[in-house]
mmCIF file of C-alpha atoms and ligand atoms in Angstrom:
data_model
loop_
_atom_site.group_PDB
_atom_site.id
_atom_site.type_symbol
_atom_site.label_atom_id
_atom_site.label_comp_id
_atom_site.label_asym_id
_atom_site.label_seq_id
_atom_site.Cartn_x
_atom_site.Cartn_y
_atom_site.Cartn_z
ATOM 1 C CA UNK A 30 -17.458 22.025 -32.553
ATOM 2 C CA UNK A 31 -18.633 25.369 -31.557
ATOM 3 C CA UNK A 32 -15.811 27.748 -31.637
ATOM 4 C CA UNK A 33 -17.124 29.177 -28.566
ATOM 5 C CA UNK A 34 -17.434 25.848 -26.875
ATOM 6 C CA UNK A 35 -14.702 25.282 -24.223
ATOM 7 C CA UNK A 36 -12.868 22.165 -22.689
ATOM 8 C CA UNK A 37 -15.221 22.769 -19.882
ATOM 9 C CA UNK A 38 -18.391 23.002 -22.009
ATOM 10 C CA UNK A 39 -17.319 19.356 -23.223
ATOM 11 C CA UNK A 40 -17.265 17.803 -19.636
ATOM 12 C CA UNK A 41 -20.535 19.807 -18.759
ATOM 13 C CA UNK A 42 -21.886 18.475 -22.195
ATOM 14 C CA UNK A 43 -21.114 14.887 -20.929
ATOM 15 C CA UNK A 44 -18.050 13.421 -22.385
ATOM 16 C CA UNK A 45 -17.386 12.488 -18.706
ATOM 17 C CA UNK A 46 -13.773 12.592 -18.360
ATOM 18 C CA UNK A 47 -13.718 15.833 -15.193
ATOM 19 C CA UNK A 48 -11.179 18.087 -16.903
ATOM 20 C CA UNK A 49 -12.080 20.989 -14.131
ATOM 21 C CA UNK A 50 -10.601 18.494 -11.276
ATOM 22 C CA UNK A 51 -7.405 17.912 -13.582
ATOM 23 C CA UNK A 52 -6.965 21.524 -13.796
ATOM 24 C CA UNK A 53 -7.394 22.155 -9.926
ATOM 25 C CA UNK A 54 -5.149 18.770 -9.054
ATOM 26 C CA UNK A 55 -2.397 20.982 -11.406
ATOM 27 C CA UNK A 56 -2.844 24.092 -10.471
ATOM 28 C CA UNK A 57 -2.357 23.157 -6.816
ATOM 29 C CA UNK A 58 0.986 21.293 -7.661
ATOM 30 C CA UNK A 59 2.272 24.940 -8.116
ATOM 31 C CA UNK A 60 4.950 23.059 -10.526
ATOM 32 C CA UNK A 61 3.841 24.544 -13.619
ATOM 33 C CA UNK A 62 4.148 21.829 -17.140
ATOM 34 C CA UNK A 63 8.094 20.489 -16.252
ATOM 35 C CA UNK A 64 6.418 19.856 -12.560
ATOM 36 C CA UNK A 65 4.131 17.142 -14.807
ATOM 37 C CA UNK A 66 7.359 16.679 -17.436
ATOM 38 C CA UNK A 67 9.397 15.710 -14.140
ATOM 39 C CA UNK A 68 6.823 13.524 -12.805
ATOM 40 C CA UNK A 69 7.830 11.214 -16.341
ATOM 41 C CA UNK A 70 4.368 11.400 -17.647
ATOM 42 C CA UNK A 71 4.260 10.008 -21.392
ATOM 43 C CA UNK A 72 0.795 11.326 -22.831
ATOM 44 C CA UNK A 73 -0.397 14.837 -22.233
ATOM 45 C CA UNK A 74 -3.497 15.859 -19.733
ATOM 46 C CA UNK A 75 -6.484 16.208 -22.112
ATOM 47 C CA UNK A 76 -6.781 19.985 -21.342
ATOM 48 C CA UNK A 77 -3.502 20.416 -23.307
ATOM 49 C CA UNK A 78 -4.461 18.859 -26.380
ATOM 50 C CA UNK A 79 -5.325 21.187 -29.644
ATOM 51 C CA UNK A 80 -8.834 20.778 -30.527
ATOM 52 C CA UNK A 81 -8.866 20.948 -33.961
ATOM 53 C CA UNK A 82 -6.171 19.631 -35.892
ATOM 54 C CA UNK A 83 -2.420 18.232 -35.331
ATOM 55 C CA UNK A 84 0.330 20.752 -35.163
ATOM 56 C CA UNK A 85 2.707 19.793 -37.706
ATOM 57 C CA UNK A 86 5.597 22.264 -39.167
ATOM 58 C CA UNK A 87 6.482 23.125 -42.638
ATOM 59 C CA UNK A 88 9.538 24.178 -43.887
ATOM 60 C CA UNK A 89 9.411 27.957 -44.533
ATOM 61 C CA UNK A 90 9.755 28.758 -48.689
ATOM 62 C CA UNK A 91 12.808 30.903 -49.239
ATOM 63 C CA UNK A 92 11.463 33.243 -50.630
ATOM 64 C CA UNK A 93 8.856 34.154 -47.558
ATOM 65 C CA UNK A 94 11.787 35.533 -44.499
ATOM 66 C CA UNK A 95 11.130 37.643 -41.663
ATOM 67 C CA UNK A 96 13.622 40.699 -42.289
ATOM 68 C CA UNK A 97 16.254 41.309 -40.511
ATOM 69 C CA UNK A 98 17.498 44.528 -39.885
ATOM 70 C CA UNK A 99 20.923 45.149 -39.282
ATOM 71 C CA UNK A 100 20.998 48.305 -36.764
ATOM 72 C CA UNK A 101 25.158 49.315 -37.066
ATOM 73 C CA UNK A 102 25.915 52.841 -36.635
ATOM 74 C CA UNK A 103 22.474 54.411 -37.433
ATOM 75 C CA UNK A 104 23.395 57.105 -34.553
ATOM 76 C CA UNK A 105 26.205 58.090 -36.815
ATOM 77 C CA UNK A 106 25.343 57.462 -40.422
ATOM 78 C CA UNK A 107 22.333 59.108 -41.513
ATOM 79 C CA UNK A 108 21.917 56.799 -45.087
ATOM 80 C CA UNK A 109 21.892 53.846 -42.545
ATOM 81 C CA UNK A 110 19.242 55.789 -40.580
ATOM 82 C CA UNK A 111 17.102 56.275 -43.183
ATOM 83 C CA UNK A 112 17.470 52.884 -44.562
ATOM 84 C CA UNK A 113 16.615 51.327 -41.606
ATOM 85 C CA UNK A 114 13.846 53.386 -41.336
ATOM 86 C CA UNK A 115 12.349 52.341 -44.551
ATOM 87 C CA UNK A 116 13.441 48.881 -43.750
ATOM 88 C CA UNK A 117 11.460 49.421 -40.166
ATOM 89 C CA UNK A 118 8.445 50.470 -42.329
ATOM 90 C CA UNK A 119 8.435 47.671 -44.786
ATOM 91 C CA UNK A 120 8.408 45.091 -42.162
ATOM 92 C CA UNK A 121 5.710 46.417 -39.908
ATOM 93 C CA UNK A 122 3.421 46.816 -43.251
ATOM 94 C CA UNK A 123 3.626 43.785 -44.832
ATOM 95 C CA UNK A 124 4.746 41.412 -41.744
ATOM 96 C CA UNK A 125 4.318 43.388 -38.473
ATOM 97 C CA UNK A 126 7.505 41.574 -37.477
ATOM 98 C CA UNK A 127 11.611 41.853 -37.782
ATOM 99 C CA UNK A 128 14.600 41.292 -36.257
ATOM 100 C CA UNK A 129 17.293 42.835 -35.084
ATOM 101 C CA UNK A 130 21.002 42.310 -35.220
ATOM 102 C CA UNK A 131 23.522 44.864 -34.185
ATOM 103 C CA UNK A 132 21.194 46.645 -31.883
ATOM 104 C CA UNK A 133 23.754 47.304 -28.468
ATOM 105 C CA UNK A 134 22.843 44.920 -26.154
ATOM 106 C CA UNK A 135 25.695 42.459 -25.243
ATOM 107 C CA UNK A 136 25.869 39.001 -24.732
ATOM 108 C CA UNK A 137 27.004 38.861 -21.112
ATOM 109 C CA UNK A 138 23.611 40.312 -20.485
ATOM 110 C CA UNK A 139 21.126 38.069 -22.796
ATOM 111 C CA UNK A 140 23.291 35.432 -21.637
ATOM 112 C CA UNK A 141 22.955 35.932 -18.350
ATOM 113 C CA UNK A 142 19.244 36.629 -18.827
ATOM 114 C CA UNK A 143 18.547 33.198 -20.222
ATOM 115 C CA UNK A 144 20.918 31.715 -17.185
ATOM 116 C CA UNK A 145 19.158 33.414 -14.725
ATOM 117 C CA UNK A 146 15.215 32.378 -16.189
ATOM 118 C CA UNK A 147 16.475 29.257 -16.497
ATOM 119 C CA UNK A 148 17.784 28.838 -12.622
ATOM 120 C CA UNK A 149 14.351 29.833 -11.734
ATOM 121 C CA UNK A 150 12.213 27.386 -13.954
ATOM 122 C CA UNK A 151 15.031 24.639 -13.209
ATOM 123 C CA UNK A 152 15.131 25.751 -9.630
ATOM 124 C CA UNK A 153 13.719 24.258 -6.026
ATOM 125 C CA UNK A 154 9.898 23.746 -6.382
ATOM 126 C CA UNK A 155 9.636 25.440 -2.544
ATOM 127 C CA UNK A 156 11.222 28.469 -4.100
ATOM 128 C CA UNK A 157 9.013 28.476 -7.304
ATOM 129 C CA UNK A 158 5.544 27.647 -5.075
ATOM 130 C CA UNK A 159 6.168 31.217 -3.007
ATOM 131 C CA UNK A 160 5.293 33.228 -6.602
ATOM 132 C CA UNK A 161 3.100 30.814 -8.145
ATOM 133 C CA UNK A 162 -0.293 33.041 -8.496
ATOM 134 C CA UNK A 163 -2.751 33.980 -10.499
ATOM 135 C CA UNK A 164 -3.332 37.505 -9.219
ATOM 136 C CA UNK A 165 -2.590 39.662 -12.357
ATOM 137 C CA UNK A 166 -2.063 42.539 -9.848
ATOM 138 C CA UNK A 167 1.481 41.576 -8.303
ATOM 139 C CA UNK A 168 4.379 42.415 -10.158
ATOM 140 C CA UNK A 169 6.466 39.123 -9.928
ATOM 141 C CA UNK A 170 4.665 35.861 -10.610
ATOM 142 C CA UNK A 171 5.134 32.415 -11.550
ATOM 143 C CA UNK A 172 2.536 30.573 -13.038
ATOM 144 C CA UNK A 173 1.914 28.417 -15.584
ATOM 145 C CA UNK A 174 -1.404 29.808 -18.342
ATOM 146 C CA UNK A 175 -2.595 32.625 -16.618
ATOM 147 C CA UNK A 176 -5.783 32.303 -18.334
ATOM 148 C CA UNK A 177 -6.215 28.821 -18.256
ATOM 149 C CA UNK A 178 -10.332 29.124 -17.472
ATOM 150 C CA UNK A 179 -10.648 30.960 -20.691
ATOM 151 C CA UNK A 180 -9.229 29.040 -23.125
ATOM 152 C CA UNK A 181 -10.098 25.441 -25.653
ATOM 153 C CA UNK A 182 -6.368 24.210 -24.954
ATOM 154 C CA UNK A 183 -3.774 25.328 -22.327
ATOM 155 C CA UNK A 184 -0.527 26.054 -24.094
ATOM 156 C CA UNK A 185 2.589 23.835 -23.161
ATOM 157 C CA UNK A 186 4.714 26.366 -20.904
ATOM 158 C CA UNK A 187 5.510 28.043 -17.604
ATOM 159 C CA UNK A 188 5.951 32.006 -17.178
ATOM 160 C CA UNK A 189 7.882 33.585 -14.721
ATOM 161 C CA UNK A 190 6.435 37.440 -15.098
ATOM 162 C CA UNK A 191 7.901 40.858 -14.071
ATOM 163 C CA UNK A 192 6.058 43.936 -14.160
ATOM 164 C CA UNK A 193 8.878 46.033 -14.361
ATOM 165 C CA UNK A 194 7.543 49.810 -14.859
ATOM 166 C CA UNK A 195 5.797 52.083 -14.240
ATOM 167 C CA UNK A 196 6.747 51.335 -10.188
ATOM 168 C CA UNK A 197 9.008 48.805 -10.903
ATOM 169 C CA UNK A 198 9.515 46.177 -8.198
ATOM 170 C CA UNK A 199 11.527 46.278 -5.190
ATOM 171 C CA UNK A 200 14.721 44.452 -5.963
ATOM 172 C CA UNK A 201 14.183 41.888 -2.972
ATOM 173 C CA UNK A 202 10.498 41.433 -4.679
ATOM 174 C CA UNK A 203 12.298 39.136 -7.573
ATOM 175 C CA UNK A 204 13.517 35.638 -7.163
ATOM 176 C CA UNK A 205 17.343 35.496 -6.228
ATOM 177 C CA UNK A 206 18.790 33.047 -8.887
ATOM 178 C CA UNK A 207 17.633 36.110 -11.357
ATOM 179 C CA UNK A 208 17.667 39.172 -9.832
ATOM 180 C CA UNK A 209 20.409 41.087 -10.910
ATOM 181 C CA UNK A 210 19.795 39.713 -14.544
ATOM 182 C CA UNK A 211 16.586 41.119 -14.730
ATOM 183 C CA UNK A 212 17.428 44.057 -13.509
ATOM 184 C CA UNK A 213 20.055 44.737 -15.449
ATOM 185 C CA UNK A 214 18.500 43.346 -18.677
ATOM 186 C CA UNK A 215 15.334 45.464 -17.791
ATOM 187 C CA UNK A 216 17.177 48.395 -18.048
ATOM 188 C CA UNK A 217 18.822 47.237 -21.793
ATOM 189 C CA UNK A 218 15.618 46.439 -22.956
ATOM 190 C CA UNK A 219 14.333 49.924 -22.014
ATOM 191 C CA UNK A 220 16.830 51.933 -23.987
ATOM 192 C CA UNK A 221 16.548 49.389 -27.236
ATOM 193 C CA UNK A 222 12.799 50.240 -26.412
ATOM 194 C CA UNK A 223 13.490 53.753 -26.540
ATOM 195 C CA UNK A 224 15.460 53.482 -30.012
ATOM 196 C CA UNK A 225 12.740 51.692 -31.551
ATOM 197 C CA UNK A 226 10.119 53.700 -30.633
ATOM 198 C CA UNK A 227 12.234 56.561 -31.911
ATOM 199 C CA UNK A 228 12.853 54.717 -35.399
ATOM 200 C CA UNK A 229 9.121 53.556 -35.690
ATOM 201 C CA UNK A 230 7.839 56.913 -34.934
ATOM 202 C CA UNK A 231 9.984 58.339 -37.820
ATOM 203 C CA UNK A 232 8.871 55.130 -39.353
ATOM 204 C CA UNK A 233 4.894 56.254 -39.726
ATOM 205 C CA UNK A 234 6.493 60.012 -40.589
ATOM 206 C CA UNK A 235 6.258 61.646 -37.077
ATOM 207 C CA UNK A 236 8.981 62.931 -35.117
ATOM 208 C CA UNK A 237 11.273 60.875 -33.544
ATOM 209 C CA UNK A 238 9.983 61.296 -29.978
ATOM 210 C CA UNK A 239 5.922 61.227 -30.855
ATOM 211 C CA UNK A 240 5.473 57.470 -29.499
ATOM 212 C CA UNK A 241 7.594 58.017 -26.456
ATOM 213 C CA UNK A 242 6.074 61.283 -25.823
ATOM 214 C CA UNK A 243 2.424 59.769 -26.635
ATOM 215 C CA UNK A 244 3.700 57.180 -23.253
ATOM 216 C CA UNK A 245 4.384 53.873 -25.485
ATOM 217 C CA UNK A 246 7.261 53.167 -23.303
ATOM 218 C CA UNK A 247 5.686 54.201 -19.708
ATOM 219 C CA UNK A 248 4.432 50.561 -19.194
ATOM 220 C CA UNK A 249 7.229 47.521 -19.372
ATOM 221 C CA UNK A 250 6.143 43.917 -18.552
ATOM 222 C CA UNK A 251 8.605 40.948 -18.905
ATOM 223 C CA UNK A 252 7.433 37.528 -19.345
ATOM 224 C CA UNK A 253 10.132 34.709 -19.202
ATOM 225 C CA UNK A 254 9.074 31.802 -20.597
ATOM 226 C CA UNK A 255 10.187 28.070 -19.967
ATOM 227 C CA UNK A 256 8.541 25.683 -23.150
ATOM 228 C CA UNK A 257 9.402 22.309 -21.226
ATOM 229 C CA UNK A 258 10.285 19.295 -23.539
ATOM 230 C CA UNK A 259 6.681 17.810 -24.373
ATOM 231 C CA UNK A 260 6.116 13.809 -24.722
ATOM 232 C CA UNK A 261 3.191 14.475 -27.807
ATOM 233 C CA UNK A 262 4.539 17.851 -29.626
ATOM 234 C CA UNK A 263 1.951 17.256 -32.037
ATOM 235 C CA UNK A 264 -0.764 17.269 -30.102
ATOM 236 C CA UNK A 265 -0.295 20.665 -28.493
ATOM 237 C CA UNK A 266 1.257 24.260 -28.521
ATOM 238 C CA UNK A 267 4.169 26.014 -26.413
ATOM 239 C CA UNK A 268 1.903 29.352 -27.021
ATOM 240 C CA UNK A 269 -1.698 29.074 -28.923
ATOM 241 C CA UNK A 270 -1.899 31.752 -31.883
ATOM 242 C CA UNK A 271 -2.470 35.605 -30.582
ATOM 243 C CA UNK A 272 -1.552 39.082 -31.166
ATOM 244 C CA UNK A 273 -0.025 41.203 -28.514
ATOM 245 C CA UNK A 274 -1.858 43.660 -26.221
ATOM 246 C CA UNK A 275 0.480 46.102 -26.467
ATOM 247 C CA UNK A 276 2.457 48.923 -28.832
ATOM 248 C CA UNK A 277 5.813 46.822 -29.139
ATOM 249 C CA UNK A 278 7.459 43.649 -28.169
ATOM 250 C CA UNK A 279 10.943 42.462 -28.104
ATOM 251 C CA UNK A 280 11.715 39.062 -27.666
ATOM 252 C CA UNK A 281 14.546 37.036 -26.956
ATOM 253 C CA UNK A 282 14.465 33.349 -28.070
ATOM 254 C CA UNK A 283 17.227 30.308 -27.381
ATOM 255 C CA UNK A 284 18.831 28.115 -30.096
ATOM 256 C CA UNK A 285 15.641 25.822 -29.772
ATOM 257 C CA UNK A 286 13.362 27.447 -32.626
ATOM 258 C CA UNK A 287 9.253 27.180 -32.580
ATOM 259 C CA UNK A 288 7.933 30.515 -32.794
ATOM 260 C CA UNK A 289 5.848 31.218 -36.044
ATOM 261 C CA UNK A 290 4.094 34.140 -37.521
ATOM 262 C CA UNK A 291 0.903 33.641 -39.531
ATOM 263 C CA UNK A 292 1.856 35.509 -43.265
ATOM 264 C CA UNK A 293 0.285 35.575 -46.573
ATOM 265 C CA UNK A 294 -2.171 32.200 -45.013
ATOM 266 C CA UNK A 295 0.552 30.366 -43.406
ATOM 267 C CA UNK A 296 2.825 29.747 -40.569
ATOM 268 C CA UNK A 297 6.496 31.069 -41.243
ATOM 269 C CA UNK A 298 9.375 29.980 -38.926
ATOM 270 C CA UNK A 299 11.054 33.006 -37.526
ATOM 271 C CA UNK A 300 14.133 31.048 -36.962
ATOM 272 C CA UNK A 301 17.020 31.642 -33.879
ATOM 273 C CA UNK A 302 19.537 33.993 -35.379
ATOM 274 C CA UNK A 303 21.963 34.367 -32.413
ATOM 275 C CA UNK A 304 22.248 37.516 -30.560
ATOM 276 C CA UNK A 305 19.255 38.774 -32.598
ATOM 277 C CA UNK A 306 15.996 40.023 -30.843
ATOM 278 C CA UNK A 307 12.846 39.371 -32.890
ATOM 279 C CA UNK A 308 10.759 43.028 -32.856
ATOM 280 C CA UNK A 309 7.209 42.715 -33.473
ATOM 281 C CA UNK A 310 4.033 45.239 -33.552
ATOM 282 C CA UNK A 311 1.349 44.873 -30.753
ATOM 283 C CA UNK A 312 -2.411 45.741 -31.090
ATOM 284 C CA UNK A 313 -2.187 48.934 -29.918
ATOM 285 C CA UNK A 314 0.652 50.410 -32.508
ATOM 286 C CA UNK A 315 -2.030 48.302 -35.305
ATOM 287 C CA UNK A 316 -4.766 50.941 -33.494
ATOM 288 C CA UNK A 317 -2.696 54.357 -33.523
ATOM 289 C CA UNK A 318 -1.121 53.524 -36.654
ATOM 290 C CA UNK A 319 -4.742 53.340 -38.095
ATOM 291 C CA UNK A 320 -3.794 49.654 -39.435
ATOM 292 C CA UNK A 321 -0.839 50.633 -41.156
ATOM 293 C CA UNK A 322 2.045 48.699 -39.045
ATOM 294 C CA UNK A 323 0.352 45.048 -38.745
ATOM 295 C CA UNK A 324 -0.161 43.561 -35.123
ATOM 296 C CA UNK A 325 -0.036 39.442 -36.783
ATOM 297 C CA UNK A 326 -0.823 36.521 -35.353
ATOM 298 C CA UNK A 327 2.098 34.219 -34.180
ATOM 299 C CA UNK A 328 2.689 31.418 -32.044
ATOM 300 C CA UNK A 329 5.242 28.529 -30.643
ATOM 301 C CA UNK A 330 5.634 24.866 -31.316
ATOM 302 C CA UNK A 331 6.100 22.837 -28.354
ATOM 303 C CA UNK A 332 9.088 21.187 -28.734
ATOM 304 C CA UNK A 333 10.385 17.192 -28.379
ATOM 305 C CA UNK A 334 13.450 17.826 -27.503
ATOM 306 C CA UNK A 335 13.844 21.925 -25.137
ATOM 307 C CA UNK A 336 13.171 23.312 -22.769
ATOM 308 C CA UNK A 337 12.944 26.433 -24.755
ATOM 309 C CA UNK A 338 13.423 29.514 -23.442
ATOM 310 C CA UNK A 339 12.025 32.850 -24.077
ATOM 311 C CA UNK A 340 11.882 36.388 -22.940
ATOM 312 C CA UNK A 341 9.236 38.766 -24.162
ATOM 313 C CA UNK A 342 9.283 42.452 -23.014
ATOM 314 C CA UNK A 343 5.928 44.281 -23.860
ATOM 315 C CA UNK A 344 5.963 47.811 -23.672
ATOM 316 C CA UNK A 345 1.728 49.554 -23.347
ATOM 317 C CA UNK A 346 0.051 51.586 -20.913
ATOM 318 C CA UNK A 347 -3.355 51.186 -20.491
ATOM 319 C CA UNK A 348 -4.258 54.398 -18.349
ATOM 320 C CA UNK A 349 -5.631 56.527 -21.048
ATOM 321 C CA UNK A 350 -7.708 56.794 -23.897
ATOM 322 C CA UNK A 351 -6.229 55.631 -27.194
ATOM 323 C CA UNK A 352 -7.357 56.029 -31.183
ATOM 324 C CA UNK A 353 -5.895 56.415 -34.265
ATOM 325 C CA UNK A 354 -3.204 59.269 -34.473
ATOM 326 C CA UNK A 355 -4.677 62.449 -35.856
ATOM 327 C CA UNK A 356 -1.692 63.846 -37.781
ATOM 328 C CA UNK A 357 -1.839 60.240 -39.928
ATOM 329 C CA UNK A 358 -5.503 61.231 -41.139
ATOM 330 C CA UNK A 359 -6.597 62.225 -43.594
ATOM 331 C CA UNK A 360 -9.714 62.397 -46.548
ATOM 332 C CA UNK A 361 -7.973 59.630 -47.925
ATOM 333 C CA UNK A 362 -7.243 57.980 -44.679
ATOM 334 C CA UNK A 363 -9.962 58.089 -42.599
ATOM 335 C CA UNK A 364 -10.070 56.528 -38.916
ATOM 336 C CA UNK A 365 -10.681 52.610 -38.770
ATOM 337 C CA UNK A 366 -10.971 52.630 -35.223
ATOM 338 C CA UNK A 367 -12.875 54.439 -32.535
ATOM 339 C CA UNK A 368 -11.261 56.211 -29.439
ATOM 340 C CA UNK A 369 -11.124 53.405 -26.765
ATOM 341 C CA UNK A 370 -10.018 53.390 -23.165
ATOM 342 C CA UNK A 371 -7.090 50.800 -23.316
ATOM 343 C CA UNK A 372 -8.824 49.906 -19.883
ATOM 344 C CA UNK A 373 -11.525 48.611 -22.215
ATOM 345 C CA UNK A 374 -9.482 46.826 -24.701
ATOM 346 C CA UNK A 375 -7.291 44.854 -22.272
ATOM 347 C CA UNK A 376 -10.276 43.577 -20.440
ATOM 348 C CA UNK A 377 -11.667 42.579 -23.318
ATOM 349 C CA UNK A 378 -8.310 41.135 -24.832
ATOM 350 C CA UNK A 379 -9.221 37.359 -26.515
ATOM 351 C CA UNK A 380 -7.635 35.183 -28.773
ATOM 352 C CA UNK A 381 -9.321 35.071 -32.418
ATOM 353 C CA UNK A 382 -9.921 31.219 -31.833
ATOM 354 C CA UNK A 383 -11.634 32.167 -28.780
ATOM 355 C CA UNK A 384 -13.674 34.390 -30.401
ATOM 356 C CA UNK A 385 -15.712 32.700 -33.406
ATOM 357 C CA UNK A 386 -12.825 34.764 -35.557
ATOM 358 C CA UNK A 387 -12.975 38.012 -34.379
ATOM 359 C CA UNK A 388 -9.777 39.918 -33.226
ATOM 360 C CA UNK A 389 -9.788 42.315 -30.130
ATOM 361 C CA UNK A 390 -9.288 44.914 -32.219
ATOM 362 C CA UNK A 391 -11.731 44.299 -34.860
ATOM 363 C CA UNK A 392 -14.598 44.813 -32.120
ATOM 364 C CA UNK A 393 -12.813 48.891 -32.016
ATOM 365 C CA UNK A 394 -13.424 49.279 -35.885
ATOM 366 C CA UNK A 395 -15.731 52.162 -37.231
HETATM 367 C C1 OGA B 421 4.507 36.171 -26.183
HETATM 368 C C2 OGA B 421 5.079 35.405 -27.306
HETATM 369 C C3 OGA B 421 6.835 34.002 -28.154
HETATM 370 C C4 OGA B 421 7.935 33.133 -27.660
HETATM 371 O O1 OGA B 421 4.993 36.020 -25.045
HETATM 372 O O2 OGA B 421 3.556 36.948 -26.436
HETATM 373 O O3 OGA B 421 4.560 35.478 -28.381
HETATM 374 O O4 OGA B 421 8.782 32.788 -28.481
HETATM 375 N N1 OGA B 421 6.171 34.658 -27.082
HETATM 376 O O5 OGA B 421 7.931 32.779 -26.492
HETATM 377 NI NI1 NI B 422 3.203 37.121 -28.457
#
């Protein structure tokens, strides 16, 4: 098959079967993947189904771990500091992912944010129908693969979303059974933000404040996903393989396990380490960073026996113009990328399977 070639090429091409009208039919439930989990269906709608091959997960070799970096008393120790800088550097080199333990945020509130995201996806359909949209411009929606016209397969999950800076929402804007959660997770999630933009900076040999000066933490975004459990996990994905659009994410996952990054040819588990948040590098810290901190492909399993839930927090503006950072040039490092208006890149953001191979980022090389 064409890699360009859509689900909706295939029903224009003949097969017959009218995915577009099984697409509208669930899109106007407004209930998301659990509303067709509820409804006890036992195979999945065609427009879910992986194209190419069956999902199937390996164990992970020993030897091949995500790090984990332990981030106790790096305020006051400055040997910890500069280990975990060095640690910070490793990882975004040769994985473009970590994860963090020790790192100040307490349970009651990433307990409370999994609680609360779970009350909403588990909640009354009437409430979850008043946010379900596609309009990318509000700032709290619920809907269920935003871009579900663009891609081969829609991935197996729901997404409550938050745009949470700059203008952050009006607290009545956000669904009840989650408000205060989010608002006070938000605000964790900023200052961890701020820390590790601090430590990556010093990480690529700037000073500490260059990213958050440079406005790397300006934008916030919070998407809180529900993975429902799936009747054919083989047969589909929670989240299809991509990179991130923006400089850094932090994510939160549940006990349930399925995300996977794509290392050295194949897909490594990042397993559930509790009260750990998994860190990884966007596109746009792969562009400033002139391709030295890695933005990798990852994805999620759907799973047989969730729901799964996840929180990702992406911090990226995308009012300005954006290239490789000048002070990390050099005759022996010269640019890779051109000077793009993130405007540009994010409306030209794809996934590499969408895109006969090619990354978002790869159309910005010099
Ligand atoms: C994402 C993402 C992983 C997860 O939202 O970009 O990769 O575990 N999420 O949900
Ligand atoms: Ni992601």
């Amino acid at each position: 098959m064409e890699s360009s070639e859509t689900q909706l090429d295939l029903v224009q091409n003949g097969s017959g079967y009218d995915i577009e009208e099984e697409i509208k039919a669930f899109d106007e439930s407004k209930a998301g993947v659990k509303g067709l989990v509820d409804s006890g269906i036992v195979k999945i709608p065609s427009f879910f189904v992986v194209p190419e091959k069956v999902v199937s997960s390996q164990p992970t070799p020993a030897h091949l771990q995500v790090p984990v970096i332990d981030l106790k008393d790096i305020r006051d120790d400055p040997v910890r500091h500069e280990k975990v800088i060095k640690e910070i550097r490793s990882a975004l080199e040769i994985w473009g992912f970590f994860q963090v333990v020790n790192h100040g945020v307490s349970k009651d509130i990433t307990e409370g944010m999994i609680e609360g995201v779970k009350g909403f996806h588990e909640g009354k359909n009437e409430v979850k129908r008043e946010y379900y949209t596609r309009d990318v411009k509000k700032k709290v929606t619920y809907t269920s693969n935003a871009l579900i016209h663009k891609t081969k397969a829609a991935d197996w999950k729901d997404t409550l979303y938050f745009r949470m800076a700059p203008d952050s929402p009006r607290p009545e804007e956000l669904p009840v059974v989650c408000r205060e959660t989010t608002i006070k997770y938000s605000a964790y999630i900023r200052g961890l933000g701020d820390t590790l933009l601090k430590l990556v900076s010093e990480a690529l040999g700037l000073n500490p404040n260059y990213l958050i000066e440079f406005g790397c933490a300006k934008g916030l975004k919070i998407m809180c996903h529900y993975y429902p459990p799936c009747p054919e996990p083989n047969r589909t994905l929670g989240s299809k393989p991509h990179t991130d659009p923006d400089f850094l994410t932090i994510l939160m996952q549940d006990h349930i396990g399925g995300l996977q990054v794509f290392h050295q040819n194949q897909w490594i588990n990042v397993p559930p380490i509790p009260d750990a948040f998994v860190i990884n590098a966007g596109d746009l810290l792969q562009l400033i960073s002139n391709g030295k901190f890695k933005s990798v492909e990852h994805r999620v399993l759907a799973n047989h026996n969730g729901p799964r839930i996840s929180v990702a927090s992406f911090f990226a503006i995308y009012d300005r113009m954006c290239g490789p950072i000048k002070e990390l040039l050099s005759d022996e490092n010269p640019p890779l990328y051109k000077e793009v208006p993130l405007m540009e890149y994010i409306t030209q953001y794809t996934w590499k399977e969408q895109d006969g191979g090619m990354t978002t980022l790869d159309r910005f090389r010099l």
